[in-house]
PDB file of C-alpha atoms in Angstrom:
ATOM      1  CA  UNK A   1     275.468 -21.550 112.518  1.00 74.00           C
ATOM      2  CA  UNK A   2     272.739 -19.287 114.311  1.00 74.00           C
ATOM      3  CA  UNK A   3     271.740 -17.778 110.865  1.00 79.00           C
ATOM      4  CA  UNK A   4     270.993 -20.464 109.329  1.00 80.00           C
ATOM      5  CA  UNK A   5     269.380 -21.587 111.878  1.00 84.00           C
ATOM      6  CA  UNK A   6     267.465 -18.831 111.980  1.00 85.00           C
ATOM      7  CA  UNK A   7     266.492 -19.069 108.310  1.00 85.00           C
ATOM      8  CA  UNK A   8     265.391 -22.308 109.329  1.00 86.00           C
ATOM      9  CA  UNK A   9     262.778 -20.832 111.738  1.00 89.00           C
ATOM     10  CA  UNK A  10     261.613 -18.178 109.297  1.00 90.00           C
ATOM     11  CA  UNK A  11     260.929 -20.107 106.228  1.00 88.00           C
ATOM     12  CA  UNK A  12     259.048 -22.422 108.848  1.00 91.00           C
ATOM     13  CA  UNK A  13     257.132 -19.696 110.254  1.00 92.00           C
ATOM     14  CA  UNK A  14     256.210 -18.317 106.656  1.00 90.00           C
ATOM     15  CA  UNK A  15     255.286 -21.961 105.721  1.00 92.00           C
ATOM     16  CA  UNK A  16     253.127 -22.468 108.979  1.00 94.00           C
ATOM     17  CA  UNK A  17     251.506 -18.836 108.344  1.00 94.00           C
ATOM     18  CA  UNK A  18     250.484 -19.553 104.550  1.00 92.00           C
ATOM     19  CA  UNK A  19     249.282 -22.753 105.013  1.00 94.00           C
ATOM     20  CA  UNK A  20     246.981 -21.980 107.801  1.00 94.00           C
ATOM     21  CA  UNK A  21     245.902 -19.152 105.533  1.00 92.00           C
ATOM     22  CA  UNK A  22     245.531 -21.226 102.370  1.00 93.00           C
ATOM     23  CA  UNK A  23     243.590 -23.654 104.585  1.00 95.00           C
ATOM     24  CA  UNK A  24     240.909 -20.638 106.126  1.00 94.00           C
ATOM     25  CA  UNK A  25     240.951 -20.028 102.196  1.00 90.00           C
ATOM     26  CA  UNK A  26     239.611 -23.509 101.149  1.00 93.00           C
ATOM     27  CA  UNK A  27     237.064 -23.377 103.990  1.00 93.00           C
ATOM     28  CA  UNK A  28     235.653 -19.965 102.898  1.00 91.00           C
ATOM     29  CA  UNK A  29     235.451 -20.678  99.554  1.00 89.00           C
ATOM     30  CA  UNK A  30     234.323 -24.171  99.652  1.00 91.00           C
ATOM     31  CA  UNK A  31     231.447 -22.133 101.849  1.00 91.00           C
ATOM     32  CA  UNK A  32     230.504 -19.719  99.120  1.00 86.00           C
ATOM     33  CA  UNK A  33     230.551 -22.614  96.400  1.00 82.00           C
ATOM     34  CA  UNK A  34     227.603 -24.363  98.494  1.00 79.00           C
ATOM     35  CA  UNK A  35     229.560 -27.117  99.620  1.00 80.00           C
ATOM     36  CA  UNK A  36     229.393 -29.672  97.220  1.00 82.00           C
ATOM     37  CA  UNK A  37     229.667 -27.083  94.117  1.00 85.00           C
ATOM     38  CA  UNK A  38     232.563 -25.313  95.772  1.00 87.00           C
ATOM     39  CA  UNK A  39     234.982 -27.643  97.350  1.00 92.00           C
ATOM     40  CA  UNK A  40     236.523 -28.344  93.610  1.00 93.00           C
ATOM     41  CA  UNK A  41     237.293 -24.763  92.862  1.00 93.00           C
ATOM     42  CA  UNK A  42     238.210 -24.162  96.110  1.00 93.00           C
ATOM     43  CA  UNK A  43     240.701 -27.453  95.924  1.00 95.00           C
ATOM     44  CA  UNK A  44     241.906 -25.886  92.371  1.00 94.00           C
ATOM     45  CA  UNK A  45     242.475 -22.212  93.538  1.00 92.00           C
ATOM     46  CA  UNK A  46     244.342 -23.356  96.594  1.00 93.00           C
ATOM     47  CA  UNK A  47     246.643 -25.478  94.345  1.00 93.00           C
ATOM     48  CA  UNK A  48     247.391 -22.894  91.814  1.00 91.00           C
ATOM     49  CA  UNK A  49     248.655 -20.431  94.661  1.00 90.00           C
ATOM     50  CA  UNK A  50     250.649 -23.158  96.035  1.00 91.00           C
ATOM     51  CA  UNK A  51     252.090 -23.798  92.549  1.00 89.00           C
ATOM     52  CA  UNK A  52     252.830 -20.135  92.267  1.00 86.00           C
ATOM     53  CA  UNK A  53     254.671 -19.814  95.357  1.00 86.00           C
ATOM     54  CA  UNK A  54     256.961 -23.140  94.873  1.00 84.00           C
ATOM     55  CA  UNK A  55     257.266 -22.129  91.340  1.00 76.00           C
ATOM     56  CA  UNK A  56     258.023 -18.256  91.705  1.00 66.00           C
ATOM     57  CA  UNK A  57     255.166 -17.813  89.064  1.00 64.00           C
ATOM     58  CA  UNK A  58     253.676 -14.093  89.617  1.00 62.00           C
ATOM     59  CA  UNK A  59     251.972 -14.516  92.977  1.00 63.00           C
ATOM     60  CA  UNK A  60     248.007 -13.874  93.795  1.00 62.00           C
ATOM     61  CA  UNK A  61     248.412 -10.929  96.304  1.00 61.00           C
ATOM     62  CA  UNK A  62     245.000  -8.864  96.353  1.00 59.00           C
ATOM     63  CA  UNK A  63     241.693 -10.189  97.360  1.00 63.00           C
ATOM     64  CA  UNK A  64     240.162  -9.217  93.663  1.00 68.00           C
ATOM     65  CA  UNK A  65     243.110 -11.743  92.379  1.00 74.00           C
ATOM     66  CA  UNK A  66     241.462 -14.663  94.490  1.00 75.00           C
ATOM     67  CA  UNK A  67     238.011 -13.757  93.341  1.00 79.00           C
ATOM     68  CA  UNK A  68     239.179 -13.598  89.780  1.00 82.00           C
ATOM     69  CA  UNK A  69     241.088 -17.030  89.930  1.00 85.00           C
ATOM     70  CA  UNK A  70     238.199 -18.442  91.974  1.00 87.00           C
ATOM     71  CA  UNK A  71     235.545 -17.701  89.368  1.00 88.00           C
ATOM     72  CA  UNK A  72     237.313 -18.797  87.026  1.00 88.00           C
ATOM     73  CA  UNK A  73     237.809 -22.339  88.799  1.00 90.00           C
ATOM     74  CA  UNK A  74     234.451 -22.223  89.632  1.00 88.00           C
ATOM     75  CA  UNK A  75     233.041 -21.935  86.278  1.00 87.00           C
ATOM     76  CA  UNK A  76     235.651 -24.634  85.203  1.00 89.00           C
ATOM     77  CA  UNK A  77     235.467 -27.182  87.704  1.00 90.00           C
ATOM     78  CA  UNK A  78     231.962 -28.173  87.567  1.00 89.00           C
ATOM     79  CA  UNK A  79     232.378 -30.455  84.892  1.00 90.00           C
ATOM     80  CA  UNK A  80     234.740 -32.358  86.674  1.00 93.00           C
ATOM     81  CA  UNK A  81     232.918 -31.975  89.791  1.00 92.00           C
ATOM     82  CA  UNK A  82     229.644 -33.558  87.973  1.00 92.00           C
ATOM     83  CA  UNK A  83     231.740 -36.620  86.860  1.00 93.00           C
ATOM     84  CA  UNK A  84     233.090 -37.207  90.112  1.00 93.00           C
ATOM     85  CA  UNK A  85     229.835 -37.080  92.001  1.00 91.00           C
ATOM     86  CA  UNK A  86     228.018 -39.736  89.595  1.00 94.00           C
ATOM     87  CA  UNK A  87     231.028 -41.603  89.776  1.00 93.00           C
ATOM     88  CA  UNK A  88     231.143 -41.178  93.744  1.00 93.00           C
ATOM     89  CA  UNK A  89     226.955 -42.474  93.743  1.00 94.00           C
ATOM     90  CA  UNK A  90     227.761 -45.437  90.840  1.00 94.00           C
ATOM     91  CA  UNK A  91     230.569 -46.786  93.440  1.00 92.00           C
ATOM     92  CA  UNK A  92     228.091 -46.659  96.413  1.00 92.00           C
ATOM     93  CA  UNK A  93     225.223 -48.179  94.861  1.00 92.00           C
ATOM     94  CA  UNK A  94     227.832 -51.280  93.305  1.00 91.00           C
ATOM     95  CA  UNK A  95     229.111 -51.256  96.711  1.00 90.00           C
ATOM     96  CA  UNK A  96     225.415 -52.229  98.631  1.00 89.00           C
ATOM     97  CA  UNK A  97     224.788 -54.216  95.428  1.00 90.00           C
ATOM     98  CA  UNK A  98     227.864 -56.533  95.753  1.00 88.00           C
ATOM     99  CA  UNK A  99     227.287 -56.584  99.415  1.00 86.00           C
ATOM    100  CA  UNK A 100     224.391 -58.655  98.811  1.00 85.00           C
ATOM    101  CA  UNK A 101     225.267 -61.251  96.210  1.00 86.00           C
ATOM    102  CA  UNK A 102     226.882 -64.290  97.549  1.00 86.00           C
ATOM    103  CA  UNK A 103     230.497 -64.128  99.632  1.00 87.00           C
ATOM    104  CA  UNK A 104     232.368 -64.818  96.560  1.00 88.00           C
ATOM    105  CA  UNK A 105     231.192 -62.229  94.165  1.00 87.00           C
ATOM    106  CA  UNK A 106     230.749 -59.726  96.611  1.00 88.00           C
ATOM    107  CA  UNK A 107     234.599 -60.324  97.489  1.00 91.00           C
ATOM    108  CA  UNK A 108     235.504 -60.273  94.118  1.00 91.00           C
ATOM    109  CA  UNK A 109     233.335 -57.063  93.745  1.00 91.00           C
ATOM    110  CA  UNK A 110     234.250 -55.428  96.109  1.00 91.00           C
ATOM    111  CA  UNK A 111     238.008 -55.831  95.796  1.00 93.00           C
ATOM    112  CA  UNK A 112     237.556 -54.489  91.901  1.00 93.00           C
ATOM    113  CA  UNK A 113     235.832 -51.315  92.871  1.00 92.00           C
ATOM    114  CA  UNK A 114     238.116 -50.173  95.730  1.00 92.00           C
ATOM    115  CA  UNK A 115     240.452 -51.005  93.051  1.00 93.00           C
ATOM    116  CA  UNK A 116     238.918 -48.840  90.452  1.00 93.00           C
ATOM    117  CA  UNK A 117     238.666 -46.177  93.423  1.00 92.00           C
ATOM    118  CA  UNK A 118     242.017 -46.000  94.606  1.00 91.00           C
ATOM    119  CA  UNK A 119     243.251 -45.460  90.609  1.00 91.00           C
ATOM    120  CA  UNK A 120     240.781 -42.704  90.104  1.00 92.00           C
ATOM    121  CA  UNK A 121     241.916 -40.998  93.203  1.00 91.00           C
ATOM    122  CA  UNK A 122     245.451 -41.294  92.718  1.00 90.00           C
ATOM    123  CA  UNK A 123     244.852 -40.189  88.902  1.00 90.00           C
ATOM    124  CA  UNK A 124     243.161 -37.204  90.872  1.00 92.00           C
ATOM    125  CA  UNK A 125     246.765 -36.583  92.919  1.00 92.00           C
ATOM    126  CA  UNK A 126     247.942 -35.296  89.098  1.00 92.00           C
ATOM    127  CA  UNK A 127     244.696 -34.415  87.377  1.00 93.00           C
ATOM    128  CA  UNK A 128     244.108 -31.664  89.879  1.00 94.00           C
ATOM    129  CA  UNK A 129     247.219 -30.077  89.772  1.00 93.00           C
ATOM    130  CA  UNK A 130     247.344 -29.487  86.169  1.00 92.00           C
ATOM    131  CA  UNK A 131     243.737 -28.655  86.079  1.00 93.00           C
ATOM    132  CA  UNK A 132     244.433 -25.644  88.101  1.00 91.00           C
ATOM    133  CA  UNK A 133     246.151 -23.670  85.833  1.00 89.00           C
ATOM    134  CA  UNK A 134     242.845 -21.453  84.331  1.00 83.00           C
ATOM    135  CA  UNK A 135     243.062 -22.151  80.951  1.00 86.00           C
ATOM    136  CA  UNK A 136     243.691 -25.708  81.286  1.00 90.00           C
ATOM    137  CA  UNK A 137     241.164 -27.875  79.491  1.00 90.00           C
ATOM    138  CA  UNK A 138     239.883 -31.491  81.577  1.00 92.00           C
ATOM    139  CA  UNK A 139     241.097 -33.318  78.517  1.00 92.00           C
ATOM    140  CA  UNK A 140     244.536 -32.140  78.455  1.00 92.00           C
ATOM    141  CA  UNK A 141     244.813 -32.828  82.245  1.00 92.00           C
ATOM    142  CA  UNK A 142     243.052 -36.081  82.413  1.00 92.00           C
ATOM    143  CA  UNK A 143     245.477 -36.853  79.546  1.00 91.00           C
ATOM    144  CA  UNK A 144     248.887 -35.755  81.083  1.00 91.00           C
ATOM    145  CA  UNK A 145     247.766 -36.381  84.590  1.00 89.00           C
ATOM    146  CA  UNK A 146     247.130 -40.195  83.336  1.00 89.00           C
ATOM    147  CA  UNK A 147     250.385 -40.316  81.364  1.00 89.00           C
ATOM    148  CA  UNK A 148     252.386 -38.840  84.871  1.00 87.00           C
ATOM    149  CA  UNK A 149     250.613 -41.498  86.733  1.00 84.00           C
ATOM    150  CA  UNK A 150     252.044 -44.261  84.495  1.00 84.00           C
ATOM    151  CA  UNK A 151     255.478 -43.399  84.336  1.00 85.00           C
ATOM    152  CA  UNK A 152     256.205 -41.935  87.936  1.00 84.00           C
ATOM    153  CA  UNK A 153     255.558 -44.952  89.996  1.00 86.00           C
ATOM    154  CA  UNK A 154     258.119 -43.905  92.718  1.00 88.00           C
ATOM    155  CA  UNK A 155     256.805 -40.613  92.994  1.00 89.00           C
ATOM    156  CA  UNK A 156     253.617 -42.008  93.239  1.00 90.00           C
ATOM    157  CA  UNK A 157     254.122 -43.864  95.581  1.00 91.00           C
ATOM    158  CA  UNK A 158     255.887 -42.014  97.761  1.00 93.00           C
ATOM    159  CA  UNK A 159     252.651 -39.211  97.663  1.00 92.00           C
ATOM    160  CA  UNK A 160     250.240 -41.727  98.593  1.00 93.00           C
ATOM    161  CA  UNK A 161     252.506 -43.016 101.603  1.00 94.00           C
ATOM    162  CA  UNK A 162     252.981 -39.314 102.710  1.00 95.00           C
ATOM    163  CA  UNK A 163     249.002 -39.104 103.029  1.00 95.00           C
ATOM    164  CA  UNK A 164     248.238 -41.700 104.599  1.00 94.00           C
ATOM    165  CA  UNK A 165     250.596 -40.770 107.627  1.00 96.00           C
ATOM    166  CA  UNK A 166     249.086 -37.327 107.125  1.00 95.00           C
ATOM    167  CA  UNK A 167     245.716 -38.893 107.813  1.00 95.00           C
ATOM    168  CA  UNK A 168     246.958 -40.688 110.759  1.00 96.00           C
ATOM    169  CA  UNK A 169     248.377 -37.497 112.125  1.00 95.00           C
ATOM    170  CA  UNK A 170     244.862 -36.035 111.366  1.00 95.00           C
ATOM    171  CA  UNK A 171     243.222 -38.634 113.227  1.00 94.00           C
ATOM    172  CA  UNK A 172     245.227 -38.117 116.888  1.00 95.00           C
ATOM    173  CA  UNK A 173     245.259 -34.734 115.804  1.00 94.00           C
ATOM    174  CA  UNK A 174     241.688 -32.648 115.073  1.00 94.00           C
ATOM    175  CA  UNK A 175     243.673 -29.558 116.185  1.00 93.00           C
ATOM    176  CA  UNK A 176     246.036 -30.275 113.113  1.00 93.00           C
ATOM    177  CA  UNK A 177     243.479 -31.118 110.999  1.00 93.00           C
ATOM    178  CA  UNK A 178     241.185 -28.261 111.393  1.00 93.00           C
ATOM    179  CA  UNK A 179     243.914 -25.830 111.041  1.00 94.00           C
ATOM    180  CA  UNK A 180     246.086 -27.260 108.411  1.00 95.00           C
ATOM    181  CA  UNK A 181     243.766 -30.329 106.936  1.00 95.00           C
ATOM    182  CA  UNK A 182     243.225 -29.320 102.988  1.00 96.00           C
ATOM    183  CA  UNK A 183     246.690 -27.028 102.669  1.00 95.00           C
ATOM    184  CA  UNK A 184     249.361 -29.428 103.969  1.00 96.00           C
ATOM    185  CA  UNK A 185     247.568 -32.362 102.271  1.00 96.00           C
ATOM    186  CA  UNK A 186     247.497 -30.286  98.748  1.00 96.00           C
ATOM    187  CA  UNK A 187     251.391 -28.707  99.385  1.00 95.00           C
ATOM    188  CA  UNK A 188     252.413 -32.359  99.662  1.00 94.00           C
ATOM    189  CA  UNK A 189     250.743 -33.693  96.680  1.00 94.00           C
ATOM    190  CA  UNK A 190     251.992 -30.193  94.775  1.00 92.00           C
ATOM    191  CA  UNK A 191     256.016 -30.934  96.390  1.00 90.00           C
ATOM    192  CA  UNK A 192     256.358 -34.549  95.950  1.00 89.00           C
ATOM    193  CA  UNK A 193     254.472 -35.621  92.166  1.00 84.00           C
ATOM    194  CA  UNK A 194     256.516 -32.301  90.876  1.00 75.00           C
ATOM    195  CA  UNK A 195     253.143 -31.338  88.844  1.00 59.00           C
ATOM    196  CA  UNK A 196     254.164 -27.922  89.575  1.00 49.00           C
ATOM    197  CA  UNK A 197     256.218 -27.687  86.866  1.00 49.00           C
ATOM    198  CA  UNK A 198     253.457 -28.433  84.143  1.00 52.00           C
ATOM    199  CA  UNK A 199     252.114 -25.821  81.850  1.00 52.00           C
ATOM    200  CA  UNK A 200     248.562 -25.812  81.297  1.00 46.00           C
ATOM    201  CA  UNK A 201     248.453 -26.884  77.251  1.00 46.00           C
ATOM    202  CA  UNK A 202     245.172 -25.307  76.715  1.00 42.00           C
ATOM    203  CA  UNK A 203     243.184 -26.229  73.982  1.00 38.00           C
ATOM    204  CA  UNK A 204     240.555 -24.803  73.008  1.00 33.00           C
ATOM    205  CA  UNK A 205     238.396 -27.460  71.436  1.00 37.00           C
ATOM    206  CA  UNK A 206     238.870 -29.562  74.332  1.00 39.00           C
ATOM    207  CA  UNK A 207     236.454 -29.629  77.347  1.00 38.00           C
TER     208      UNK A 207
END
């Protein structure tokens, strides 16, 4: 009974030490990708270790490994990251737009863009994950991530309800969020939609 325990304690000690390393990760890199140009490749790097580890793929050890793989997501991810941020600027101007026009429309508005928001972001919850792998193309991901989406409601679900106590934990606790914000949000999007069993299906006429 005391050893397993015990084994208890360690793996949550090795999980509590990686994340919090994963998560000093995101926030260096996200700093040497500018901010707004780095938090993507950041996001995808972080995921792809955390997909190695649950998946015993052959683990990033060295720091010239998380340049390489961080390049490489760089270069990558800005397509993506230029879609989202028009997309992100469309939604706010239809938001003031809608808020304006008359309590109907802007009810009926409203309601259809935080519904078009809250399917893009929960496409994102598979996109990502398979867009990590390096030589994944956007086209293959948007394609499998959308098809995942459609078919694993339950799974779905069940992500989405898991972050949005993880964002009330956040909330009552900065501490928590500071130290383990990006990396226990990713590891439970990574554990629960099972994406970390998808191969990348490059192509190389895709995007």
């Amino acid at each position: 009974m005391f050893s397993k325990i015990m084994s208890y304690v360690y793996v949550f000690a090795d999980w509590f030490i990686r994340l919090l390393a994963l998560n000093l990760l995101w926030i260096a890199l996200t700093v040497i990708g500018l901010g707004i140009f780095g938090w993507l490749p950041a996001t995808l790097t972080v995921i792809y270790i955390l997909k190695s580890w649950l998946h015993q793929k052959t683990p990033v050890r060295s720091v010239k490994q998380y340049g390489s793989l961080y390049w490489k997501h760089l270069k990558k991810a800005q397509k993506l990251n230029a879609i989202l941020v028009v997309f992100a600027l469309v939604a706010y101007m239809d938001f003031f737009f809608f808020a304006k026009q008359s309590p109907l429309v802007a009810s009926v508005g409203i309601g259809f863009l935080m519904s078009v928001i809250l399917a893009v972001l929960i496409l994102l919850l598979y996109v990502l994950p398979i867009y990590s792998e390096p030589d994944a193309t956007l086209k293959f991901a948007v394609q499998k991530g959308l098809r995942l989406g459609m078919q694993q409601w339950g799974r779905t679900a069940l992500t989405c309800i898991g972050l949005l106590l993880l964002i009330g934990l956040y909330y009552v606790r900065i501490d928590i969020l500071l130290c383990f914000g990006v990396s226990l949000s990713l590891f439970w999007i990574v554990k629960v939609t099972k994406a970390v069993n998808i191969e990348s299906g490059a192509d190389p006429k895709g995007m």
